[in-house]
CSV table of C-alpha atoms in Angstrom, one decimal:
chain,number,residue,atom,x,y,z
A,997,ASP,CA,117.9,86.3,38.0
A,998,VAL,CA,118.6,85.3,41.8
A,999,GLN,CA,116.4,82.7,42.9
A,1000,LEU,CA,115.6,80.7,46.3
A,1001,GLN,CA,113.8,77.5,46.6
A,1002,ALA,CA,113.2,76.7,50.1
A,1003,SER,CA,111.2,73.6,51.2
A,1004,GLY,CA,111.5,71.4,53.9
A,1005,GLY,CA,108.4,72.3,56.4
A,1006,GLY,CA,105.8,69.9,57.4
A,1007,LEU,CA,103.3,68.9,60.1
A,1008,VAL,CA,106.0,68.1,63.3
A,1009,GLN,CA,104.6,67.0,66.7
A,1010,ALA,CA,106.3,68.6,69.4
A,1011,GLY,CA,109.5,68.0,69.9
A,1012,GLY,CA,110.8,66.3,66.9
A,1013,SER,CA,112.2,67.6,64.4
A,1014,LEU,CA,112.4,69.2,60.3
A,1015,ARG,CA,115.0,70.3,58.1
A,1016,LEU,CA,114.5,73.4,55.9
A,1017,SER,CA,116.7,73.6,52.7
A,1018,CYS,CA,116.8,76.7,50.4
A,1019,ALA,CA,118.5,76.3,47.5
A,1020,ALA,CA,120.1,79.4,45.7
A,1021,SER,CA,121.0,80.4,42.3
A,1022,GLY,CA,121.7,83.4,40.2
A,1023,PHE,CA,124.3,84.8,42.5
A,1024,THR,CA,127.2,86.6,40.7
A,1025,SER,CA,129.9,86.8,44.2
A,1026,ALA,CA,130.4,84.0,46.2
A,1027,ASP,CA,130.3,86.0,49.4
A,1028,TYR,CA,126.6,86.1,50.3
A,1029,ALA,CA,124.0,86.3,53.7
A,1030,VAL,CA,121.3,83.7,53.7
A,1031,GLY,CA,118.5,84.2,56.1
A,1032,TRP,CA,116.0,82.7,57.7
A,1033,PHE,CA,112.7,84.3,58.8
A,1034,ARG,CA,109.3,83.4,59.5
A,1035,ARG,CA,105.8,84.8,60.2
A,1036,ALA,CA,103.9,83.4,62.5
A,1037,PRO,CA,99.5,84.3,62.2
A,1038,GLY,CA,98.5,87.6,63.2
A,1039,LYS,CA,102.5,88.3,63.7
A,1040,GLU,CA,105.1,90.7,62.0
A,1041,ARG,CA,108.0,88.5,60.0
A,1042,GLU,CA,110.4,87.5,62.4
A,1043,ARG,CA,114.2,86.9,61.8
A,1044,VAL,CA,114.9,83.5,62.5
A,1045,SER,CA,118.7,82.9,61.7
A,1046,CYS,CA,121.7,84.1,59.1
A,1047,ILE,CA,124.7,82.5,57.7
A,1048,ASN,CA,127.4,84.5,55.9
A,1049,VAL,CA,128.0,81.5,53.3
A,1050,ASN,CA,131.8,82.2,53.4
A,1051,ASN,CA,131.9,82.4,57.5
A,1052,VAL,CA,129.7,81.0,59.0
A,1053,GLY,CA,131.2,81.3,62.1
A,1054,SER,CA,129.2,84.7,62.3
A,1055,THR,CA,126.1,82.6,62.7
A,1056,TYR,CA,123.8,84.8,64.3
A,1057,TYR,CA,120.7,82.9,65.7
A,1058,ALA,CA,117.3,84.3,67.1
A,1059,ASP,CA,117.0,84.1,71.5
A,1060,SER,CA,114.3,82.0,70.4
A,1061,VAL,CA,115.8,79.4,68.8
A,1062,LYS,CA,119.8,79.2,70.5
A,1063,GLY,CA,120.1,75.6,71.0
A,1064,ARG,CA,117.5,74.3,69.0
A,1065,PHE,CA,117.8,75.2,65.9
A,1066,THR,CA,121.7,75.2,63.0
A,1067,MET,CA,122.3,76.8,60.0
A,1068,SER,CA,124.6,74.8,57.8
A,1069,VAL,CA,126.2,75.0,53.9
A,1070,ASP,CA,126.5,73.1,51.3
A,1071,ASN,CA,128.4,75.1,49.1
A,1072,ALA,CA,128.8,72.7,46.8
A,1073,LYS,CA,125.2,72.8,46.0
A,1074,ASN,CA,124.6,75.9,46.3
A,1075,THR,CA,122.2,75.0,49.3
A,1076,VAL,CA,121.6,76.5,53.2
A,1077,TYR,CA,119.4,73.9,55.9
A,1078,LEU,CA,117.6,74.8,59.0
A,1079,GLN,CA,117.9,72.0,61.0
A,1080,MET,CA,115.3,72.3,63.6
A,1081,ASN,CA,115.1,70.5,66.6
A,1082,SER,CA,113.1,70.7,70.3
A,1083,LEU,CA,110.3,71.8,68.3
A,1084,LYS,CA,107.1,73.7,69.9
A,1085,PRO,CA,104.2,74.8,68.9
A,1086,GLU,CA,105.5,78.8,69.3
A,1087,ASP,CA,107.9,77.6,66.2
A,1088,THR,CA,104.4,77.3,63.8
A,1089,ALA,CA,104.9,79.5,61.0
A,1090,VAL,CA,105.4,80.1,57.5
A,1091,TYR,CA,109.2,79.8,57.1
A,1092,TYR,CA,111.6,82.3,54.1
A,1093,CYS,CA,114.8,82.0,52.9
A,1094,ALA,CA,116.1,85.2,51.6
A,1095,ALA,CA,119.6,86.2,50.5
A,1096,ASP,CA,122.0,89.3,49.4
A,1097,PRO,CA,124.6,89.9,49.3
A,1098,VAL,CA,126.6,90.2,52.9
A,1099,THR,CA,125.6,93.6,55.3
A,1100,TYR,CA,126.3,93.7,58.8
A,1101,PRO,CA,124.0,93.3,61.5
A,1102,LEU,CA,123.7,89.7,59.0
A,1103,CYS,CA,119.9,89.3,60.4
A,1104,ALA,CA,118.0,92.5,59.6
A,1105,VAL,CA,114.6,91.8,57.9
A,1106,GLY,CA,115.4,95.2,55.4
A,1107,ALA,CA,119.2,94.1,54.6
A,1108,TYR,CA,117.0,91.3,52.4
A,1109,ASP,CA,116.3,91.9,48.5
A,1110,TYR,CA,115.6,88.5,47.6
A,1111,TRP,CA,112.7,86.2,48.9
A,1112,GLY,CA,112.2,82.7,48.3
A,1113,GLN,CA,108.5,82.0,48.4
A,1114,GLY,CA,107.8,80.4,52.1
A,1115,THR,CA,107.4,77.0,54.0
A,1116,GLN,CA,104.6,75.9,55.8
A,1117,VAL,CA,106.0,74.6,59.1
A,1118,THR,CA,103.3,73.4,62.1
A,1119,VAL,CA,104.2,71.8,65.3
A,1120,SER,CA,101.4,70.3,66.9
A,1121,SER,CA,101.6,70.3,70.6
């Protein structure tokens, strides 16, 4: 079974940084994508960033996080990271990692069948 374990959320002041981790296991193919999505209170789930673990050059970032967030992959650990810098109060949300065999567009919410538990990120002003 595919399992995803997200971690790394917390409380940080505006301008601070956090790094989220998503450890994946159970994929029978090495060709899969991992995405980070978030849901703020009262809002729908939105895409944040997605990566093809075997083609990191095609990483997608939402406009709202470009230049501040960076995804990276450690294939030896089957772990994907989301480095979040210059955090803003509007980044406050529950962040979820998701994974699935690669399909395009890379970051469509509906394209991901496997989801981890959420991790809370709270940015204070």
